[in-house]
Short mmCIF file of C-alpha atoms and ligand atoms in Angstrom, two decimals:
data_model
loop_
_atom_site.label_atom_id
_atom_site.label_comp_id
_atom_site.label_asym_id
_atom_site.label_seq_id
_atom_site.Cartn_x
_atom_site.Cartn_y
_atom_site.Cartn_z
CA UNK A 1 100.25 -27.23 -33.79
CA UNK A 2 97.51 -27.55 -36.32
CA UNK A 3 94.94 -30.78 -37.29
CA UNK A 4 92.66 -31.33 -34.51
CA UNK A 5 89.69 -28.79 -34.46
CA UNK A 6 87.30 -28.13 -31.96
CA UNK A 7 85.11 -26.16 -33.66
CA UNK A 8 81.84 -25.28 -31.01
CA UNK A 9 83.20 -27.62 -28.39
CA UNK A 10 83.25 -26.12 -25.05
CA UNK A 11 86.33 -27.60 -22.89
CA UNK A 12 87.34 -27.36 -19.42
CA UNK A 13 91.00 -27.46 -18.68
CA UNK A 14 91.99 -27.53 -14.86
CA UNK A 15 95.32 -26.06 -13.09
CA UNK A 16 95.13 -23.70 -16.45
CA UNK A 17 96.84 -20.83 -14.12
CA UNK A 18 100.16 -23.31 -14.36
CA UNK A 19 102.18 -24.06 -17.15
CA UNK A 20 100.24 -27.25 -18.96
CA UNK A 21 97.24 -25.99 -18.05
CA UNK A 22 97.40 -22.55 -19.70
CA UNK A 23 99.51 -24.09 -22.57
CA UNK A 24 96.48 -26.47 -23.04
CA UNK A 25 93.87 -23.67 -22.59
CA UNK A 26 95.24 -21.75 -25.77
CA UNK A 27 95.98 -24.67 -28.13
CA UNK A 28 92.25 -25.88 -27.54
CA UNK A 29 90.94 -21.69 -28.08
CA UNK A 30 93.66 -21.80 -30.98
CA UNK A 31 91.82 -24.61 -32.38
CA UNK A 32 87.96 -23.12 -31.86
CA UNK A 33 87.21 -24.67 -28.46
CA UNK A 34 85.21 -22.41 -26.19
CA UNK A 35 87.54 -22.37 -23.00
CA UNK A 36 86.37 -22.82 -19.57
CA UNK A 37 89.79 -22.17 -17.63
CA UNK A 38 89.80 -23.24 -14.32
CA UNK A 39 92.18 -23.54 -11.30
CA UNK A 40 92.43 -22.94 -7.41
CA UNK A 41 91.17 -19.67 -5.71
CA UNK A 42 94.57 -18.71 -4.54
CA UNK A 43 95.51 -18.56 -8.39
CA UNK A 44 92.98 -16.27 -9.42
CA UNK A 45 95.50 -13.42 -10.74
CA UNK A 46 97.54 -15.93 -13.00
CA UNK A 47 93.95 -17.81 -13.83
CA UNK A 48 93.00 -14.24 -15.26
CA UNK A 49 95.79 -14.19 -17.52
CA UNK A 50 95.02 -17.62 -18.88
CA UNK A 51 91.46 -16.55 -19.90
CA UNK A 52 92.47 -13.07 -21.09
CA UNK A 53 94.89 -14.77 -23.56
CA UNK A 54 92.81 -17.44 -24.80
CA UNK A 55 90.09 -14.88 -26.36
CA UNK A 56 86.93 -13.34 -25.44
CA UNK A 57 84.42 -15.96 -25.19
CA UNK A 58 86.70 -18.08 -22.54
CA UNK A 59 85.40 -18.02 -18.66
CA UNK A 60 87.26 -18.80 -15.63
CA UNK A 61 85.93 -20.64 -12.90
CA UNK A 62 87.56 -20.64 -9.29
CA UNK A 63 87.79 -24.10 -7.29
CA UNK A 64 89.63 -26.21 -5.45
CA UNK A 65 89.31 -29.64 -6.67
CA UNK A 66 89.47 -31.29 -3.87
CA UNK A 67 85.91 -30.36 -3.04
CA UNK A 68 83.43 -32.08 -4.86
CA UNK A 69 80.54 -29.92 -4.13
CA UNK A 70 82.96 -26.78 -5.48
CA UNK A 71 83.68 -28.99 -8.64
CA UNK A 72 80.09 -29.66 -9.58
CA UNK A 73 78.43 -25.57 -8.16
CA UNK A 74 81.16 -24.57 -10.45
CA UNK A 75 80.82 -26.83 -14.03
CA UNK A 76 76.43 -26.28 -12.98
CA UNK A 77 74.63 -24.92 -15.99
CA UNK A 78 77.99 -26.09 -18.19
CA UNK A 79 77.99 -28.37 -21.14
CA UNK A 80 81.56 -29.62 -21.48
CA UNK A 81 82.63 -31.45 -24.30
CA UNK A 82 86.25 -32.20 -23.69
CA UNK A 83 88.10 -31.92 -20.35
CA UNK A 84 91.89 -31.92 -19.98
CA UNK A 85 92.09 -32.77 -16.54
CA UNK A 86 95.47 -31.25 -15.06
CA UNK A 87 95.48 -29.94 -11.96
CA UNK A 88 98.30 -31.19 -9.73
CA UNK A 89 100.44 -31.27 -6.88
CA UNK A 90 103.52 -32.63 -6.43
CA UNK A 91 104.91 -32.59 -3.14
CA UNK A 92 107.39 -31.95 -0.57
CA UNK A 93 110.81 -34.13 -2.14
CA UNK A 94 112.02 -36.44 0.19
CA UNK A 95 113.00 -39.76 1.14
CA UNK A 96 110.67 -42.56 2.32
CA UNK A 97 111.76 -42.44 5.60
CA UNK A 98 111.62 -38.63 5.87
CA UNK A 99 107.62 -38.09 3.92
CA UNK A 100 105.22 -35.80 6.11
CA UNK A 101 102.25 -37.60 6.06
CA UNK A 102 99.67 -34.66 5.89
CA UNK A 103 101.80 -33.75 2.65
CA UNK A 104 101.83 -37.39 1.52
CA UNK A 105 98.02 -36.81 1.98
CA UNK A 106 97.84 -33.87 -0.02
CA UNK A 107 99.69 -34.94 -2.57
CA UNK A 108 96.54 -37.82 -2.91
CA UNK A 109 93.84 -35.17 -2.54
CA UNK A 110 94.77 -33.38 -5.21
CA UNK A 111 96.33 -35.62 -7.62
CA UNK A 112 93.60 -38.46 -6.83
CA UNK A 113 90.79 -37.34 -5.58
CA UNK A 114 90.50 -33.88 -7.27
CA UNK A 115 91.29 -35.90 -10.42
CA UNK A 116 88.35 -38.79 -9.62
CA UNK A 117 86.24 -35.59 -8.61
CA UNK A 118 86.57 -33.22 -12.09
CA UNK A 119 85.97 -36.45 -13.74
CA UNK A 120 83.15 -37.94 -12.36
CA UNK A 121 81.32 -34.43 -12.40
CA UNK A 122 82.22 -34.11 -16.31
CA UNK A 123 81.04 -37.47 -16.98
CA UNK A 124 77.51 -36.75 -15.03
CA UNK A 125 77.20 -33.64 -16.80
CA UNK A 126 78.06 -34.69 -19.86
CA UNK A 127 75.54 -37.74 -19.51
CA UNK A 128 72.67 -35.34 -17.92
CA UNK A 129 72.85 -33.50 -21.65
CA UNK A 130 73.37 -36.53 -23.37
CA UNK A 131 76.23 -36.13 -25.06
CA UNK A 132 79.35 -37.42 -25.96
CA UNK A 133 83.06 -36.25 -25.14
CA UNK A 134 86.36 -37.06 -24.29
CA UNK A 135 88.73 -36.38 -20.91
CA UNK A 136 92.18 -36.36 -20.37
CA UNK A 137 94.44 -36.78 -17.24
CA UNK A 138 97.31 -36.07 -16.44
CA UNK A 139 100.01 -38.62 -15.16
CA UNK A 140 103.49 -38.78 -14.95
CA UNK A 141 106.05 -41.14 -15.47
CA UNK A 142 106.57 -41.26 -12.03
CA UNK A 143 103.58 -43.44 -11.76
CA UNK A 144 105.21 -45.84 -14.25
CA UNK A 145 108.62 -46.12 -12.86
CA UNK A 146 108.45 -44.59 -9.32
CA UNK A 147 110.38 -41.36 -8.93
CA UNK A 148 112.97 -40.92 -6.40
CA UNK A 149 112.26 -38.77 -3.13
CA UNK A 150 108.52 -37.98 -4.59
CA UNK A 151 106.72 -41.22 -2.98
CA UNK A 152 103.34 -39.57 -2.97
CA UNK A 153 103.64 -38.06 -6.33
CA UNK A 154 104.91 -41.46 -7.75
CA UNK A 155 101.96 -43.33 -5.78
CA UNK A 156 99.23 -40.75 -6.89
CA UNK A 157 100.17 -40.86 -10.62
CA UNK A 158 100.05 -44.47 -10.63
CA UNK A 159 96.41 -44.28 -9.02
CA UNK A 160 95.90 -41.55 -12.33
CA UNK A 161 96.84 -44.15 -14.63
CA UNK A 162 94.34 -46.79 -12.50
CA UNK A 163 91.16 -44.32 -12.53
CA UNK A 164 91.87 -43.85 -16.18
CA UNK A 165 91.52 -47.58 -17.21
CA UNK A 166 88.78 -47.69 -15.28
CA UNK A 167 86.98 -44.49 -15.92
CA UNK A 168 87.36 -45.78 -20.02
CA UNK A 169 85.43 -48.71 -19.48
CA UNK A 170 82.52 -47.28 -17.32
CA UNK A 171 82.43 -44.53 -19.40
CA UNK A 172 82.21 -46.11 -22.62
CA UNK A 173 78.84 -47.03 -22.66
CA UNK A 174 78.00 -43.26 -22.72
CA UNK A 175 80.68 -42.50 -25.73
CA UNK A 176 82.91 -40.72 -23.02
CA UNK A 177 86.57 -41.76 -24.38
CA UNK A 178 89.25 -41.06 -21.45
CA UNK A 179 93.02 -41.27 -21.65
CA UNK A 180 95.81 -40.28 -19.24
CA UNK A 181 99.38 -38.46 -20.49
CA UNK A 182 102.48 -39.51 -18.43
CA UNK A 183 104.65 -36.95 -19.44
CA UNK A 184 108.55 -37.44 -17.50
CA UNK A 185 110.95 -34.11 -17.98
CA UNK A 186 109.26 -31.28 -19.37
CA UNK A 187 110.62 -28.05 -19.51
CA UNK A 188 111.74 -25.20 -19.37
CA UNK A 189 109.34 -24.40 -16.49
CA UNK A 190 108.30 -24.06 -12.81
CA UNK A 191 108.07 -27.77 -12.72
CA UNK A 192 111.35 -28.61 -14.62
CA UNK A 193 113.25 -25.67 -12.34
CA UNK A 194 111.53 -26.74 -9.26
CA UNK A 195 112.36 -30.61 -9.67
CA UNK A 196 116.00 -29.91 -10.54
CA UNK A 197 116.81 -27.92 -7.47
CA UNK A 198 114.95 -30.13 -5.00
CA UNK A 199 116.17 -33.15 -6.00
CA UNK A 200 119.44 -31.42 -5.38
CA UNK A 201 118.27 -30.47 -2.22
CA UNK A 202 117.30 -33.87 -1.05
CA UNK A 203 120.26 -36.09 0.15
CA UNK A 204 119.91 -39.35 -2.52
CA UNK A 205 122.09 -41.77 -4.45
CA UNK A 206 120.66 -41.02 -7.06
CA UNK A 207 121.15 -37.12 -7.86
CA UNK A 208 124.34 -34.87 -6.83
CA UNK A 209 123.62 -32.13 -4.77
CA UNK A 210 124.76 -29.39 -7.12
CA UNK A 211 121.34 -28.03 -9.76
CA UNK A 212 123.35 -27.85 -13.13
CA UNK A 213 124.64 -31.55 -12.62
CA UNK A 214 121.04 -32.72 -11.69
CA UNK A 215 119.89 -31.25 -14.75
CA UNK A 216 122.48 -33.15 -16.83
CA UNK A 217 121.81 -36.94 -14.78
CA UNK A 218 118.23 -36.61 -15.72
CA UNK A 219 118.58 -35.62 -19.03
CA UNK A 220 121.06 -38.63 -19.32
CA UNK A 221 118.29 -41.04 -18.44
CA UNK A 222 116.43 -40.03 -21.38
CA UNK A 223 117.50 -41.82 -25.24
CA UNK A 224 116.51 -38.69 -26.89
CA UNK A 225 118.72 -36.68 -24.70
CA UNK A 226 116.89 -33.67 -23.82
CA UNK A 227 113.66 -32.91 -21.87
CA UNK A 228 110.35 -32.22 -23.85
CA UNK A 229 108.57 -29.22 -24.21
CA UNK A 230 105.26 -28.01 -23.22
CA UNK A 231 104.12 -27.92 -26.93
CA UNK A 232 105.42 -31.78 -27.44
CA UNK A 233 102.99 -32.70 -24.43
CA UNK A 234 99.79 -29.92 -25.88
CA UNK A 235 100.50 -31.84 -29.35
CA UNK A 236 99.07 -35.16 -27.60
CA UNK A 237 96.50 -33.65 -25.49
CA UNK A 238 95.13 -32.08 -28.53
CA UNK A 239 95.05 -35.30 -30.27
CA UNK A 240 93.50 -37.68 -27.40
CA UNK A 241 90.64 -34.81 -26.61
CA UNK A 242 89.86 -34.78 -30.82
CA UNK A 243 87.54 -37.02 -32.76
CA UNK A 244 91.80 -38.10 -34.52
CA UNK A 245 91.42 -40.52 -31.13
CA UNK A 246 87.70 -41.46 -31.80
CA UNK A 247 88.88 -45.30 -31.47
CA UNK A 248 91.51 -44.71 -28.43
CA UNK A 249 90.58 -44.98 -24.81
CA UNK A 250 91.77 -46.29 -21.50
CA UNK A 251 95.33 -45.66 -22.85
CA UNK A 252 97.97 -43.65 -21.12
CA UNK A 253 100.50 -42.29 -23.45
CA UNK A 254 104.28 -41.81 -22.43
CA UNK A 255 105.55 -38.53 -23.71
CA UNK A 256 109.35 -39.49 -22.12
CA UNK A 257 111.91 -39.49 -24.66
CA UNK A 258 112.03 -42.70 -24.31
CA UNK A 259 112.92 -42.49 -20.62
CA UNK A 260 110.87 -45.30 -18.74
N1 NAD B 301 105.85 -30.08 -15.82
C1 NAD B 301 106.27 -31.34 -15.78
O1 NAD B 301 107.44 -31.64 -16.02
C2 NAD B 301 105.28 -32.43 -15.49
C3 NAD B 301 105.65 -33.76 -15.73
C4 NAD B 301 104.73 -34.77 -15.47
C5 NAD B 301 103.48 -34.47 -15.01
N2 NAD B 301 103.14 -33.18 -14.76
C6 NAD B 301 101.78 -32.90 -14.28
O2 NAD B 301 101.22 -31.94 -15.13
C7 NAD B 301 100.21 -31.20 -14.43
C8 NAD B 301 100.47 -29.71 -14.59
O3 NAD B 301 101.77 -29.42 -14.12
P1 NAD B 301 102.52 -28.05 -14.42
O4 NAD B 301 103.91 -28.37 -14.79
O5 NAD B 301 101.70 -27.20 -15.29
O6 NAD B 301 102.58 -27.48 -12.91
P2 NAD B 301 102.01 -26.12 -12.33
O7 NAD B 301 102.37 -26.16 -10.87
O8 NAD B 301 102.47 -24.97 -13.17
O9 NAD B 301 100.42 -26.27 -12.51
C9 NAD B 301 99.62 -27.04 -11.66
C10 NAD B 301 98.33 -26.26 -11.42
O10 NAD B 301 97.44 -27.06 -10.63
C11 NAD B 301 96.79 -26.17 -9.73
N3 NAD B 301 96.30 -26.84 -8.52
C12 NAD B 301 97.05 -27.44 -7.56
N4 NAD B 301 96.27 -27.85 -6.56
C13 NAD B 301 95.00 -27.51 -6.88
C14 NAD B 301 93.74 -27.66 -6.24
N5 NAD B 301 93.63 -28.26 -5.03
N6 NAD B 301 92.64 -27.19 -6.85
C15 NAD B 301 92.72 -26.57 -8.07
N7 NAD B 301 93.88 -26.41 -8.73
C16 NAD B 301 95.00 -26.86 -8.14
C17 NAD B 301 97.88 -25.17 -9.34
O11 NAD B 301 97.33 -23.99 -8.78
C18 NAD B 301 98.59 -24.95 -10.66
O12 NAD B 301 98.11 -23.84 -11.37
C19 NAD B 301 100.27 -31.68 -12.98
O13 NAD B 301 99.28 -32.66 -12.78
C20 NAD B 301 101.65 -32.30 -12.89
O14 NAD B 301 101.73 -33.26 -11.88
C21 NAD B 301 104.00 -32.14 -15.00
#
């Protein structure tokens, strides 16, 4: 990864104890951004890694971002420039009929209102100093096409997308550019491991029940016939959050293969 520089720009990159989050964290330091690297309390360990790696003028900061008054105490005192908002969730797998509710509600905390909540306090913030910047979400595919067994993921991704249109056009006024990502299968990783063997373990006419063949039918639903990696996703992050994008907002890119 090269191009995009962000020379004296100060960015904050949520869930950057996972793997998108840290991956994002050092491609930003890599390219001169002052990291604030931030993710939930119970993460604090793997958080510490993240910061350690990106270089000695990154911070962490510990929230949950669910909590708006956590989200704001925590970014106080801050001046962001670019935000790569990432922190997700994504939920129990299982059919319609079978969805716990207080996970389906989870799943929208985090994924929704943690995202409205990062975003709305970067966008006061960065207003407050009067300054100009750029966010990005993260989406899925799943909230273009509607994953099997993941109903709240799939719903919450879609409402992603939705804040995103309409965070870039009440944002624009203040030069605040925002895009979403919708990445589909990314790998290897927690996510791509942890997807694989519960949609295995979820009854469905959709996947077999045996890992190494659920691997192989969802990498058969993609034309370029593998999953992506973490630095094919960081290379459009990277791009969106840099002044490369100064004309682009209120988009949400597909990085799918192809896959729809
Ligand atoms: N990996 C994929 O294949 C893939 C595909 C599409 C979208 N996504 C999205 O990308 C983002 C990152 O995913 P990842 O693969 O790095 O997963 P991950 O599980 O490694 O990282 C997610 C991070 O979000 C943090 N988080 C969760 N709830 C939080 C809360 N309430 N407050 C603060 N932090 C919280 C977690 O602690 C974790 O570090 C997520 O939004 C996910 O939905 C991932």
């Amino acid at each position: 990864m090269a191009e995009p520089q962000f020379d004296g720009r100060t960015a904050l990159v949520t869930g950057a104890a996972g793997d998108f989050g840290r991956a994002g964290a050092l491609a930003l330091a890599a390219q001169g951004a002052t990291v604030i690297a931030a993710d939930h309390p119970s993460r604090h360990a793997e958080l510490a890694q993240t910061v350690q790696m990106c270089g000695s003028d990154a911070q962490s900061r510990l929230f949950d971002v669910t909590e708006l008054d956590d989200v704001r105490a925590a970014i106080d005192g801050l001046i962001i420039d670019i935000a790569f908002n990432n922190a997700g969730y994504q939920g129990e797998f299982a059919n319609l009929v079978d969805v716990d509710p207080a996970d389906f509600a989870k799943v929208l905390a985090v994924n929704v209102v943690g995202v409205f909540n990062v975003m709305q306090s970067v966008a006061l913030s960065l207003s407050s100093a009067g300054r100009q910047g750029s966010i990005v979400n993260t989406a899925s595919m799943a909230g273009v096409g509607g994953a099997p067994n993941m109903a709240a993921y799939s719903a919450s991704k879609a409402a992603v997308i939705g804040l995103t249109k309409t965070a870039a056009k009440d944002l624009a006024p203040l030069g605040i550019r925002v895009n979403a990502i919708s990445p589909a299968f990314i790998g290897p990783g927690a996510m791509w491991e942890r997807q694989v063997a519960e949609q295995a373990g979820v009854p469905s006419s959709y996947y077999s029940d045996d890992p190494e063949t659920v691997a192989k039918e969802m990498i058969s639903q993609v034309p370029l016939r593998r999953y992506g990696t973490i630095d094919e996703v960081m290379n459009v992050v990277a791009f969106l959050l840099s002044d490369a994008a100064s004309y682009v907002t209120g988009t949400n890119t597909e990085i799918s293969g192809g896959a729809s």
